[in-house]
Amino acid sequence: MTAPRPSDLASDLASDLASDPASDPASDPGSGPWHGPGAAADPGSDAGPEFAADAEPRSGRWAGPVVTELRLSAFAAHRGTIMPLAPLTLLAGPSGSGASSALRAYEALSRLAAGASLADVFPDPAGCVPEGAAADRQGRRGFRIGCTADGPAGPVRLELAVQAEPTLRIVGERLTRAGQTLLSTALRDPGRPALQAAWHTADELPVRREQLPDDRLGTALLPLRVAGRTPGQLQVLAAAEQMVVALRPAFACEPRPHRMRTPVPPGEGRLRRDCGNLAAVLHAARNGHGHGHGQGQGQGQGYGYGYGHGRRHARLVALANAGCARPVTGIGVERPADGLVRAVVARGDGHGTPLERLGDGELRYLALAVALLMGPGADPAGGESEVPQALQTLTVLADGLDRDLDGHQTRELLTAAASAAAAGHVRLLGTVTEAGAALARTTVGATVVDLKP
């Protein structure tokens, strides 16, 4: 993590708003809307800061493109923060260091890549503006986030500048590869809800210019706008699609034990964010419906749970046995006369324990184990993905991974997460306490990023 001298965010955004959107995307990446006072690093340059993921070789063992770096140039508690993302990354630091907001930024990028609107992704945009950031003369304040996605196209960088006040809108976006700007957008007319966009073509006209909406991620719209007839257009499409495919498969898992204790209607095959439908997911998996599509009812997007048969079920039982106070020999589902379903853990003595009788730590542990074992699952956009699941890598976002867990449960869960990450279809980005970080440092395959206020 690097933290350059804080600067006035309003000046940065004013520079964005005043920049010329018609600049050639193939020109010097240090010019244009992303070059301004207080910039942490040149977003279009390969010579990045200390932890720049561009210099990291690709392992080639992942199912699909993955996000290898998260950049929070100016977001909530962060200014100039750069986080390398390994297959299993744990963020640690004292209260106020911004670990939770880093996960919030990642989830925001994922949802934008899936086509969500800016207003849906940032319901409280003012809370994303760094504290103490002064408004400019027009009363404008905002924030900046970005990431790097690695895959067949090589490291691709995305930078995004958002105006939070007085009106929520994107004011600039840049997609680069190997120092070349493939897409740039900027706000030319503050009175219109549109951005001037320019992308690389390598044709007789080296740049194509169009208008894009100011409430959607331009990178996610490129596959619908770029024809793909020239080598330059194909480069743009490859970079944009790699970024979208890397960002979209993300699942924020925040188990709420009190919601998991209530029997639920059957039929849901998608684990919800609060894991309150865990019994229904286990029931669907048992009946071979673990990859259902559609959104969780009122709980945000979910992921299909497809362990269902033999091996994954055995792994889940083994994890439950390792993390529960009493031996666990199986996990089943009961369907009482009221038509609802409840999950039951089988004991060696022939008796079962309903899920609602487990402790908070056991319930959180079990829900996180399910999230890690479910694999890529369904597409977060709520429909069929054009990318096969075998070519997607799910990133589980777990804020407070070790909350309510004892040391043994934390160690078992970290070991399971490292094993799942090593298999290549699941990555984990989570926050942990100092005790959890200490255990993570002794877990093979885990990377701890220490944050400071």
CSV table of C-alpha atoms in Angstrom, one decimal:
chain,number,residue,atom,x,y,z
A,1,MET,CA,0.0,0.0,0.0
A,2,THR,CA,1.3,3.4,-0.9
A,3,ALA,CA,0.1,6.7,0.4
A,4,PRO,CA,1.3,9.9,-1.4
A,5,ARG,CA,0.8,13.4,0.0
A,6,PRO,CA,-2.9,14.1,0.3
A,7,SER,CA,-4.2,16.6,-2.3
A,8,ASP,CA,-7.4,18.5,-2.8
A,9,LEU,CA,-9.8,16.2,-4.5
A,10,ALA,CA,-11.9,19.0,-5.8
A,11,SER,CA,-8.9,20.2,-7.8
A,12,ASP,CA,-8.5,16.8,-9.3
A,13,LEU,CA,-12.2,16.6,-10.3
A,14,ALA,CA,-12.2,20.1,-11.7
A,15,SER,CA,-9.2,19.1,-13.9
A,16,ASP,CA,-11.3,16.1,-15.1
A,17,LEU,CA,-14.3,18.3,-15.8
A,18,ALA,CA,-12.3,20.9,-17.7
A,19,SER,CA,-10.3,18.4,-19.8
A,20,ASP,CA,-10.7,18.0,-23.5
A,21,PRO,CA,-12.5,14.7,-24.1
A,22,ALA,CA,-11.5,14.7,-27.8
A,23,SER,CA,-7.8,14.0,-27.0
A,24,ASP,CA,-6.4,11.1,-29.0
A,25,PRO,CA,-6.6,7.9,-26.8
A,26,ALA,CA,-3.3,6.7,-28.4
A,27,SER,CA,-1.5,9.9,-27.2
A,28,ASP,CA,0.7,10.3,-24.2
A,29,PRO,CA,-1.1,8.4,-21.3
A,30,GLY,CA,0.2,11.0,-18.9
A,31,SER,CA,-1.9,13.8,-20.5
A,32,GLY,CA,-5.6,14.4,-20.5
A,33,PRO,CA,-8.2,14.1,-17.7
A,34,TRP,CA,-6.1,11.7,-15.6
A,35,HIS,CA,-3.1,14.0,-15.2
A,36,GLY,CA,-3.7,16.5,-12.4
A,37,PRO,CA,-2.4,17.7,-9.0
A,38,GLY,CA,-2.0,15.1,-6.4
A,39,ALA,CA,-2.4,12.1,-8.7
A,40,ALA,CA,-1.0,9.0,-6.9
A,41,ALA,CA,0.5,7.6,-10.1
A,42,ASP,CA,-0.1,7.9,-13.8
A,43,PRO,CA,-3.0,5.5,-14.5
A,44,GLY,CA,-1.9,5.0,-18.1
A,45,SER,CA,1.7,4.2,-17.3
A,46,ASP,CA,3.2,0.7,-16.9
A,47,ALA,CA,5.7,2.2,-14.4
A,48,GLY,CA,3.3,1.9,-11.5
A,49,PRO,CA,3.8,2.2,-7.8
A,50,GLU,CA,5.4,-0.4,-5.6
A,51,PHE,CA,2.8,-3.1,-5.8
A,52,ALA,CA,1.8,-2.6,-9.5
A,53,ALA,CA,0.3,-5.8,-10.7
A,54,ASP,CA,1.4,-5.1,-14.3
A,55,ALA,CA,4.9,-6.5,-13.5
A,56,GLU,CA,3.5,-9.8,-12.1
A,57,PRO,CA,3.7,-12.8,-14.4
A,58,ARG,CA,0.5,-14.6,-15.1
A,59,SER,CA,0.3,-18.0,-13.7
A,60,GLY,CA,-2.2,-19.3,-16.3
A,61,ARG,CA,-3.9,-21.6,-13.9
A,62,TRP,CA,-7.0,-19.5,-13.3
A,63,ALA,CA,-10.2,-20.5,-15.0
A,64,GLY,CA,-10.6,-17.0,-16.4
A,65,PRO,CA,-9.3,-13.4,-16.1
A,66,VAL,CA,-8.9,-12.2,-12.5
A,67,VAL,CA,-8.5,-8.8,-10.8
A,68,THR,CA,-4.9,-8.5,-9.5
A,69,GLU,CA,-4.9,-5.0,-8.1
A,70,LEU,CA,-7.4,-2.6,-6.5
A,71,ARG,CA,-6.6,1.1,-6.6
A,72,LEU,CA,-8.4,3.6,-4.3
A,73,SER,CA,-7.0,6.9,-5.4
A,74,ALA,CA,-9.6,8.9,-3.4
A,75,PHE,CA,-12.3,6.8,-1.8
A,76,ALA,CA,-13.7,7.0,1.7
A,77,ALA,CA,-10.7,6.6,4.1
A,78,HIS,CA,-8.3,6.1,1.2
A,79,ARG,CA,-6.0,8.4,-0.7
A,80,GLY,CA,-3.5,6.9,-3.1
A,81,THR,CA,-4.1,3.3,-1.7
A,82,ILE,CA,-2.9,0.5,-4.0
A,83,MET,CA,-3.7,-3.1,-3.0
A,84,PRO,CA,-2.3,-6.2,-4.7
A,85,LEU,CA,-4.8,-8.9,-4.8
A,86,ALA,CA,-3.6,-12.5,-4.5
A,87,PRO,CA,-5.9,-15.6,-4.7
A,88,LEU,CA,-6.5,-15.3,-0.9
A,89,THR,CA,-6.1,-11.7,0.3
A,90,LEU,CA,-7.0,-10.6,3.9
A,91,LEU,CA,-7.1,-6.9,4.8
A,92,ALA,CA,-6.2,-6.0,8.4
A,93,GLY,CA,-5.9,-2.8,10.3
A,94,PRO,CA,-7.3,-0.8,13.1
A,95,SER,CA,-10.8,0.6,13.0
A,96,GLY,CA,-11.0,3.4,10.5
A,97,SER,CA,-8.2,2.1,8.3
A,98,GLY,CA,-10.6,1.5,5.4
A,99,ALA,CA,-10.7,-2.3,5.1
A,100,SER,CA,-14.4,-2.5,4.7
A,101,SER,CA,-14.6,0.4,2.3
A,102,ALA,CA,-12.0,-1.4,0.1
A,103,LEU,CA,-14.4,-4.4,-0.3
A,104,ARG,CA,-17.2,-1.9,-1.0
A,105,ALA,CA,-15.2,-0.4,-3.8
A,106,TYR,CA,-14.5,-3.8,-5.3
A,107,GLU,CA,-18.2,-4.7,-5.2
A,108,ALA,CA,-19.1,-1.4,-6.8
A,109,LEU,CA,-16.8,-2.1,-9.7
A,110,SER,CA,-18.2,-5.6,-10.1
A,111,ARG,CA,-21.8,-4.3,-10.2
A,112,LEU,CA,-20.9,-1.6,-12.6
A,113,ALA,CA,-19.2,-4.2,-14.9
A,114,ALA,CA,-22.5,-6.2,-14.7
A,115,GLY,CA,-24.4,-3.2,-16.1
A,116,ALA,CA,-25.8,-1.7,-12.9
A,117,SER,CA,-26.5,2.1,-12.8
A,118,LEU,CA,-24.4,4.4,-10.8
A,119,ALA,CA,-27.3,5.3,-8.5
A,120,ASP,CA,-27.9,1.6,-7.7
A,121,VAL,CA,-24.3,1.0,-6.9
A,122,PHE,CA,-23.7,4.1,-4.8
A,123,PRO,CA,-26.9,4.9,-2.8
A,124,ASP,CA,-24.9,7.1,-0.5
A,125,PRO,CA,-22.3,8.7,-2.8
A,126,ALA,CA,-21.3,11.4,-0.3
A,127,GLY,CA,-20.1,8.7,2.0
A,128,CYS,CA,-17.6,7.6,-0.7
A,129,VAL,CA,-15.9,11.0,-0.8
A,130,PRO,CA,-12.7,11.3,1.3
A,131,GLU,CA,-13.4,13.0,4.6
A,132,GLY,CA,-12.3,16.6,4.5
A,133,ALA,CA,-12.3,16.9,0.7
A,134,ALA,CA,-13.4,20.4,-0.1
A,135,ALA,CA,-15.8,21.2,-2.9
A,136,ASP,CA,-14.7,23.3,-5.9
A,137,ARG,CA,-16.3,26.6,-6.9
A,138,GLN,CA,-19.2,24.8,-8.4
A,139,GLY,CA,-19.8,22.7,-5.3
A,140,ARG,CA,-18.5,19.5,-6.8
A,141,ARG,CA,-16.9,16.7,-4.9
A,142,GLY,CA,-16.2,13.1,-5.9
A,143,PHE,CA,-14.0,10.0,-5.7
A,144,ARG,CA,-11.7,7.8,-7.8
A,145,ILE,CA,-11.3,4.0,-8.0
A,146,GLY,CA,-9.7,1.6,-10.3
A,147,CYS,CA,-8.3,-1.9,-10.8
A,148,THR,CA,-6.1,-4.1,-13.0
A,149,ALA,CA,-7.4,-7.3,-14.6
A,150,ASP,CA,-5.0,-9.9,-15.8
A,151,GLY,CA,-5.8,-12.5,-18.4
A,152,PRO,CA,-5.1,-13.5,-22.1
A,153,ALA,CA,-4.9,-9.8,-23.1
A,154,GLY,CA,-2.3,-9.1,-20.5
A,155,PRO,CA,-2.7,-6.6,-17.6
A,156,VAL,CA,-5.5,-4.2,-18.4
A,157,ARG,CA,-6.1,-1.1,-16.2
A,158,LEU,CA,-9.4,0.6,-15.5
A,159,GLU,CA,-9.6,4.1,-13.8
A,160,LEU,CA,-12.9,5.7,-12.9
A,161,ALA,CA,-13.7,9.2,-11.6
A,162,VAL,CA,-17.1,9.8,-10.1
A,163,GLN,CA,-18.7,13.1,-9.2
A,164,ALA,CA,-20.8,12.6,-6.0
A,165,GLU,CA,-22.1,16.1,-5.4
A,166,PRO,CA,-24.1,18.0,-6.4
A,167,THR,CA,-25.2,15.4,-9.0
A,168,LEU,CA,-24.0,11.8,-9.1
A,169,ARG,CA,-22.4,11.0,-12.4
A,170,ILE,CA,-19.3,9.6,-14.0
A,171,VAL,CA,-16.9,12.4,-15.1
A,172,GLY,CA,-14.1,10.3,-16.6
A,173,GLU,CA,-13.0,6.7,-17.4
A,174,ARG,CA,-9.9,5.3,-18.9
A,175,LEU,CA,-9.1,1.8,-20.1
A,176,THR,CA,-5.4,1.1,-20.9
A,177,ARG,CA,-3.2,-1.8,-21.9
A,178,ALA,CA,0.6,-1.8,-22.1
A,179,GLY,CA,0.6,2.0,-21.8
A,180,GLN,CA,-1.8,2.5,-24.6
A,181,THR,CA,-5.2,4.2,-23.9
A,182,LEU,CA,-7.9,2.1,-25.5
A,183,LEU,CA,-10.9,4.0,-24.2
A,184,SER,CA,-11.2,7.4,-22.6
A,185,THR,CA,-14.3,9.3,-21.6
A,186,ALA,CA,-14.8,12.8,-20.2
A,187,LEU,CA,-17.6,15.2,-19.3
A,188,ARG,CA,-17.7,17.9,-22.0
A,189,ASP,CA,-21.1,19.5,-21.3
A,190,PRO,CA,-22.1,19.4,-17.6
A,191,GLY,CA,-25.7,20.2,-18.6
A,192,ARG,CA,-26.1,16.9,-20.5
A,193,PRO,CA,-26.2,13.4,-19.0
A,194,ALA,CA,-23.6,12.1,-21.4
A,195,LEU,CA,-19.9,11.7,-21.7
A,196,GLN,CA,-17.7,12.2,-24.8
A,197,ALA,CA,-16.0,8.8,-25.5
A,198,ALA,CA,-13.1,8.0,-27.7
A,199,TRP,CA,-11.7,4.6,-28.4
A,200,HIS,CA,-8.8,3.1,-30.4
A,201,THR,CA,-9.5,1.7,-33.9
A,202,ALA,CA,-6.2,1.6,-35.8
A,203,ASP,CA,-8.1,2.3,-38.9
A,204,GLU,CA,-7.9,5.1,-41.4
A,205,LEU,CA,-9.5,7.1,-38.6
A,206,PRO,CA,-7.4,6.1,-35.5
A,207,VAL,CA,-10.1,7.1,-33.0
A,208,ARG,CA,-13.8,6.6,-32.9
A,209,ARG,CA,-15.9,9.2,-31.0
A,210,GLU,CA,-19.4,8.7,-29.6
A,211,GLN,CA,-21.4,9.7,-26.6
A,212,LEU,CA,-22.0,7.3,-23.7
A,213,PRO,CA,-24.4,7.7,-20.7
A,214,ASP,CA,-22.8,9.3,-17.6
A,215,ASP,CA,-24.5,6.7,-15.2
A,216,ARG,CA,-23.0,3.5,-16.7
A,217,LEU,CA,-19.5,2.1,-16.9
A,218,GLY,CA,-18.3,2.7,-20.5
A,219,THR,CA,-16.1,-0.4,-20.5
A,220,ALA,CA,-19.1,-2.6,-20.0
A,221,LEU,CA,-20.9,-0.9,-22.9
A,222,LEU,CA,-18.1,-1.3,-25.4
A,223,PRO,CA,-19.0,-4.8,-26.6
A,224,LEU,CA,-22.3,-3.3,-27.8
A,225,ARG,CA,-20.6,-0.3,-29.5
A,226,VAL,CA,-17.4,-1.6,-31.1
A,227,ALA,CA,-17.7,-3.4,-34.4
A,228,GLY,CA,-14.5,-5.5,-34.1
A,229,ARG,CA,-13.6,-5.0,-37.8
A,230,THR,CA,-10.1,-3.8,-37.4
A,231,PRO,CA,-7.1,-5.0,-35.3
A,232,GLY,CA,-7.4,-1.9,-33.1
A,233,GLN,CA,-11.1,-2.5,-32.5
A,234,LEU,CA,-10.3,-6.2,-31.6
A,235,GLN,CA,-7.8,-5.0,-29.1
A,236,VAL,CA,-10.4,-2.7,-27.5
A,237,LEU,CA,-12.9,-5.5,-27.3
A,238,ALA,CA,-10.4,-8.0,-25.9
A,239,ALA,CA,-9.4,-5.6,-23.1
A,240,ALA,CA,-13.0,-4.5,-22.3
A,241,GLU,CA,-14.3,-8.1,-22.2
A,242,GLN,CA,-11.4,-9.2,-20.0
A,243,MET,CA,-12.1,-6.5,-17.5
A,244,VAL,CA,-15.8,-7.3,-17.4
A,245,VAL,CA,-15.3,-11.0,-17.1
A,246,ALA,CA,-12.8,-10.5,-14.3
A,247,LEU,CA,-15.0,-8.1,-12.3
A,248,ARG,CA,-18.5,-9.6,-12.7
A,249,PRO,CA,-18.2,-12.9,-10.8
A,250,ALA,CA,-18.1,-11.4,-7.3
A,251,PHE,CA,-20.3,-12.4,-4.3
A,252,ALA,CA,-20.4,-10.4,-1.2
A,253,CYS,CA,-21.0,-12.9,1.6
A,254,GLU,CA,-22.2,-11.4,4.9
A,255,PRO,CA,-23.9,-14.2,6.9
A,256,ARG,CA,-26.5,-13.0,9.4
A,257,PRO,CA,-27.0,-15.9,11.9
A,258,HIS,CA,-30.4,-14.6,13.1
A,259,ARG,CA,-31.8,-14.9,9.6
A,260,MET,CA,-30.3,-18.3,9.1
A,261,ARG,CA,-32.3,-19.7,12.0
A,262,THR,CA,-35.7,-19.4,10.4
A,263,PRO,CA,-37.1,-22.1,8.2
A,264,VAL,CA,-37.6,-20.8,4.6
A,265,PRO,CA,-39.6,-21.7,1.5
A,266,PRO,CA,-37.9,-24.2,-0.8
A,267,GLY,CA,-36.9,-23.4,-4.3
A,268,GLU,CA,-34.1,-20.9,-4.1
A,269,GLY,CA,-30.8,-22.3,-5.5
A,270,ARG,CA,-28.9,-19.0,-5.1
A,271,LEU,CA,-27.2,-18.2,-1.8
A,272,ARG,CA,-28.2,-14.7,-0.7
A,273,ARG,CA,-25.9,-12.1,0.7
A,274,ASP,CA,-27.1,-12.6,4.3
A,275,CYS,CA,-27.2,-16.4,3.8
A,276,GLY,CA,-30.7,-16.4,5.3
A,277,ASN,CA,-31.8,-18.9,2.6
A,278,LEU,CA,-29.1,-21.4,3.4
A,279,ALA,CA,-31.6,-24.2,4.1
A,280,ALA,CA,-33.3,-23.6,0.7
A,281,VAL,CA,-29.9,-23.7,-1.1
A,282,LEU,CA,-29.0,-27.0,0.5
A,283,HIS,CA,-32.4,-28.4,-0.4
A,284,ALA,CA,-32.0,-27.2,-4.0
A,285,ALA,CA,-28.5,-28.7,-4.2
A,286,ARG,CA,-29.8,-32.0,-2.8
A,287,ASN,CA,-32.4,-32.1,-5.5
A,288,GLY,CA,-30.1,-31.2,-8.3
A,289,HIS,CA,-31.2,-27.5,-8.8
A,290,GLY,CA,-28.1,-25.8,-7.5
A,291,HIS,CA,-27.5,-23.6,-10.5
A,292,GLY,CA,-30.8,-21.7,-10.6
A,293,HIS,CA,-30.7,-18.2,-12.0
A,294,GLY,CA,-32.6,-15.1,-10.7
A,295,GLN,CA,-32.0,-12.8,-7.8
A,296,GLY,CA,-32.5,-13.4,-4.1
A,297,GLN,CA,-35.7,-12.0,-2.8
A,298,GLY,CA,-34.9,-8.6,-1.4
A,299,GLN,CA,-31.4,-9.5,-0.4
A,300,GLY,CA,-29.4,-8.5,-3.4
A,301,GLN,CA,-27.7,-10.8,-5.9
A,302,GLY,CA,-26.8,-14.4,-5.1
A,303,TYR,CA,-24.8,-17.2,-6.5
A,304,GLY,CA,-25.9,-20.7,-7.5
A,305,TYR,CA,-24.8,-23.4,-5.2
A,306,GLY,CA,-23.9,-26.5,-7.2
A,307,TYR,CA,-22.1,-28.9,-4.9
A,308,GLY,CA,-25.1,-31.3,-4.8
A,309,HIS,CA,-23.4,-34.5,-5.4
A,310,GLY,CA,-20.8,-36.6,-3.5
A,311,ARG,CA,-17.4,-34.9,-3.4
A,312,ARG,CA,-18.4,-31.3,-2.6
A,313,HIS,CA,-21.0,-32.5,-0.1
A,314,ALA,CA,-18.3,-34.6,1.6
A,315,ARG,CA,-16.0,-31.6,1.7
A,316,LEU,CA,-18.7,-29.5,3.3
A,317,VAL,CA,-19.5,-32.1,5.9
A,318,ALA,CA,-15.8,-32.4,6.7
A,319,LEU,CA,-15.5,-28.6,7.1
A,320,ALA,CA,-18.6,-28.6,9.3
A,321,ASN,CA,-17.2,-31.4,11.4
A,322,ALA,CA,-13.9,-29.5,11.9
A,323,GLY,CA,-15.6,-26.2,12.9
A,324,CYS,CA,-18.5,-27.3,15.0
A,325,ALA,CA,-18.4,-28.0,18.7
A,326,ARG,CA,-19.8,-31.6,18.4
A,327,PRO,CA,-19.0,-34.1,15.6
A,328,VAL,CA,-20.9,-33.7,12.3
A,329,THR,CA,-21.5,-36.7,10.2
A,330,GLY,CA,-23.8,-35.2,7.6
A,331,ILE,CA,-25.9,-32.2,6.5
A,332,GLY,CA,-29.5,-32.7,5.5
A,333,VAL,CA,-32.7,-30.9,5.0
A,334,GLU,CA,-36.1,-31.5,6.7
A,335,ARG,CA,-39.4,-30.4,5.3
A,336,PRO,CA,-42.0,-30.0,8.1
A,337,ALA,CA,-45.8,-30.1,7.5
A,338,ASP,CA,-45.9,-26.3,6.9
A,339,GLY,CA,-44.0,-26.7,3.6
A,340,LEU,CA,-40.9,-24.8,4.7
A,341,VAL,CA,-37.4,-26.3,4.8
A,342,ARG,CA,-34.9,-26.3,7.6
A,343,ALA,CA,-31.3,-27.5,7.5
A,344,VAL,CA,-30.1,-30.2,10.0
A,345,VAL,CA,-26.6,-31.3,10.9
A,346,ALA,CA,-26.4,-35.1,11.6
A,347,ARG,CA,-24.5,-36.3,14.6
A,348,GLY,CA,-22.7,-39.5,15.2
A,349,ASP,CA,-25.2,-40.6,17.8
A,350,GLY,CA,-28.0,-40.7,15.3
A,351,HIS,CA,-29.6,-37.5,16.3
A,352,GLY,CA,-29.8,-34.3,14.2
A,353,THR,CA,-29.3,-30.7,15.3
A,354,PRO,CA,-31.5,-28.1,13.5
A,355,LEU,CA,-29.6,-25.2,12.1
A,356,GLU,CA,-31.3,-22.7,14.5
A,357,ARG,CA,-29.7,-24.4,17.5
A,358,LEU,CA,-26.2,-23.8,16.3
A,359,GLY,CA,-24.2,-20.9,17.7
A,360,ASP,CA,-23.5,-17.7,15.8
A,361,GLY,CA,-20.0,-18.7,15.1
A,362,GLU,CA,-21.0,-22.1,13.8
A,363,LEU,CA,-23.6,-20.6,11.5
A,364,ARG,CA,-21.2,-18.0,10.1
A,365,TYR,CA,-18.6,-20.7,9.6
A,366,LEU,CA,-21.0,-23.0,7.8
A,367,ALA,CA,-22.3,-20.2,5.5
A,368,LEU,CA,-18.8,-19.1,4.6
A,369,ALA,CA,-17.8,-22.7,3.9
A,370,VAL,CA,-20.8,-23.0,1.5
A,371,ALA,CA,-19.8,-19.8,-0.3
A,372,LEU,CA,-16.2,-21.1,-0.8
A,373,LEU,CA,-17.4,-24.5,-2.0
A,374,MET,CA,-20.0,-23.4,-4.5
A,375,GLY,CA,-17.6,-22.6,-7.3
A,376,PRO,CA,-18.3,-19.9,-10.0
A,377,GLY,CA,-22.1,-20.3,-9.8
A,378,ALA,CA,-24.5,-18.2,-11.7
A,379,ASP,CA,-23.9,-14.9,-13.3
A,380,PRO,CA,-24.4,-11.9,-11.0
A,381,ALA,CA,-26.3,-10.0,-13.6
A,382,GLY,CA,-29.3,-12.3,-13.0
A,383,GLY,CA,-29.3,-13.9,-16.4
A,384,GLU,CA,-27.4,-16.3,-18.5
A,385,SER,CA,-23.8,-15.3,-19.1
A,386,GLU,CA,-22.2,-15.5,-22.5
A,387,VAL,CA,-19.0,-16.7,-20.7
A,388,PRO,CA,-19.1,-20.4,-19.7
A,389,GLN,CA,-18.9,-20.9,-15.9
A,390,ALA,CA,-15.8,-23.0,-16.5
A,391,LEU,CA,-14.0,-19.9,-17.7
A,392,GLN,CA,-15.1,-17.7,-14.7
A,393,THR,CA,-13.3,-17.2,-11.4
A,394,LEU,CA,-15.6,-16.3,-8.5
A,395,THR,CA,-14.3,-13.7,-6.0
A,396,VAL,CA,-15.9,-14.1,-2.6
A,397,LEU,CA,-16.0,-10.8,-0.7
A,398,ALA,CA,-16.1,-11.5,3.1
A,399,ASP,CA,-16.2,-8.5,5.4
A,400,GLY,CA,-15.4,-9.6,8.9
A,401,LEU,CA,-14.3,-13.1,7.8
A,402,ASP,CA,-13.4,-14.2,11.4
A,403,ARG,CA,-16.3,-12.4,13.1
A,404,ASP,CA,-17.8,-14.6,15.9
A,405,LEU,CA,-15.3,-17.4,15.0
A,406,ASP,CA,-12.8,-18.9,17.5
A,407,GLY,CA,-9.2,-19.4,16.6
A,408,HIS,CA,-9.7,-23.0,15.4
A,409,GLN,CA,-12.7,-22.1,13.2
A,410,THR,CA,-10.7,-19.2,11.7
A,411,ARG,CA,-7.7,-21.5,10.9
A,412,GLU,CA,-9.9,-24.2,9.4
A,413,LEU,CA,-11.8,-21.6,7.2
A,414,LEU,CA,-8.5,-20.0,6.1
A,415,THR,CA,-7.1,-23.4,5.1
A,416,ALA,CA,-10.3,-24.2,3.2
A,417,ALA,CA,-10.1,-20.8,1.4
A,418,ALA,CA,-6.5,-21.4,0.5
A,419,SER,CA,-7.4,-24.9,-0.9
A,420,ALA,CA,-10.3,-23.5,-2.9
A,421,ALA,CA,-8.2,-20.7,-4.3
A,422,ALA,CA,-5.4,-23.2,-5.3
A,423,ALA,CA,-8.0,-25.1,-7.3
A,424,GLY,CA,-8.4,-22.0,-9.5
A,425,HIS,CA,-12.1,-21.3,-9.6
A,426,VAL,CA,-12.6,-19.3,-6.3
A,427,ARG,CA,-10.7,-16.3,-4.9
A,428,LEU,CA,-11.3,-14.6,-1.6
A,429,LEU,CA,-10.9,-11.0,-0.5
A,430,GLY,CA,-11.8,-10.5,3.1
A,431,THR,CA,-11.2,-8.4,6.2
A,432,VAL,CA,-10.0,-9.9,9.5
A,433,THR,CA,-9.2,-8.8,13.0
A,434,GLU,CA,-5.6,-8.7,14.2
A,435,ALA,CA,-6.0,-12.2,15.6
A,436,GLY,CA,-7.3,-13.4,12.3
A,437,ALA,CA,-4.4,-11.7,10.5
A,438,ALA,CA,-1.9,-13.5,12.8
A,439,LEU,CA,-3.4,-16.8,11.8
A,440,ALA,CA,-3.5,-15.8,8.1
A,441,ARG,CA,0.2,-15.1,8.2
A,442,THR,CA,0.9,-18.7,9.1
A,443,THR,CA,-1.5,-20.1,6.5
A,444,VAL,CA,0.2,-21.2,3.3
A,445,GLY,CA,-1.3,-19.4,0.3
A,446,ALA,CA,-2.7,-16.4,2.3
A,447,THR,CA,-1.6,-12.8,1.8
A,448,VAL,CA,-2.2,-10.2,4.5
A,449,VAL,CA,-2.4,-6.5,3.5
A,450,ASP,CA,-1.9,-4.2,6.6
A,451,LEU,CA,-3.8,-0.9,6.4
A,452,LYS,CA,-3.2,2.2,8.4
A,453,PRO,CA,-5.7,5.0,9.2
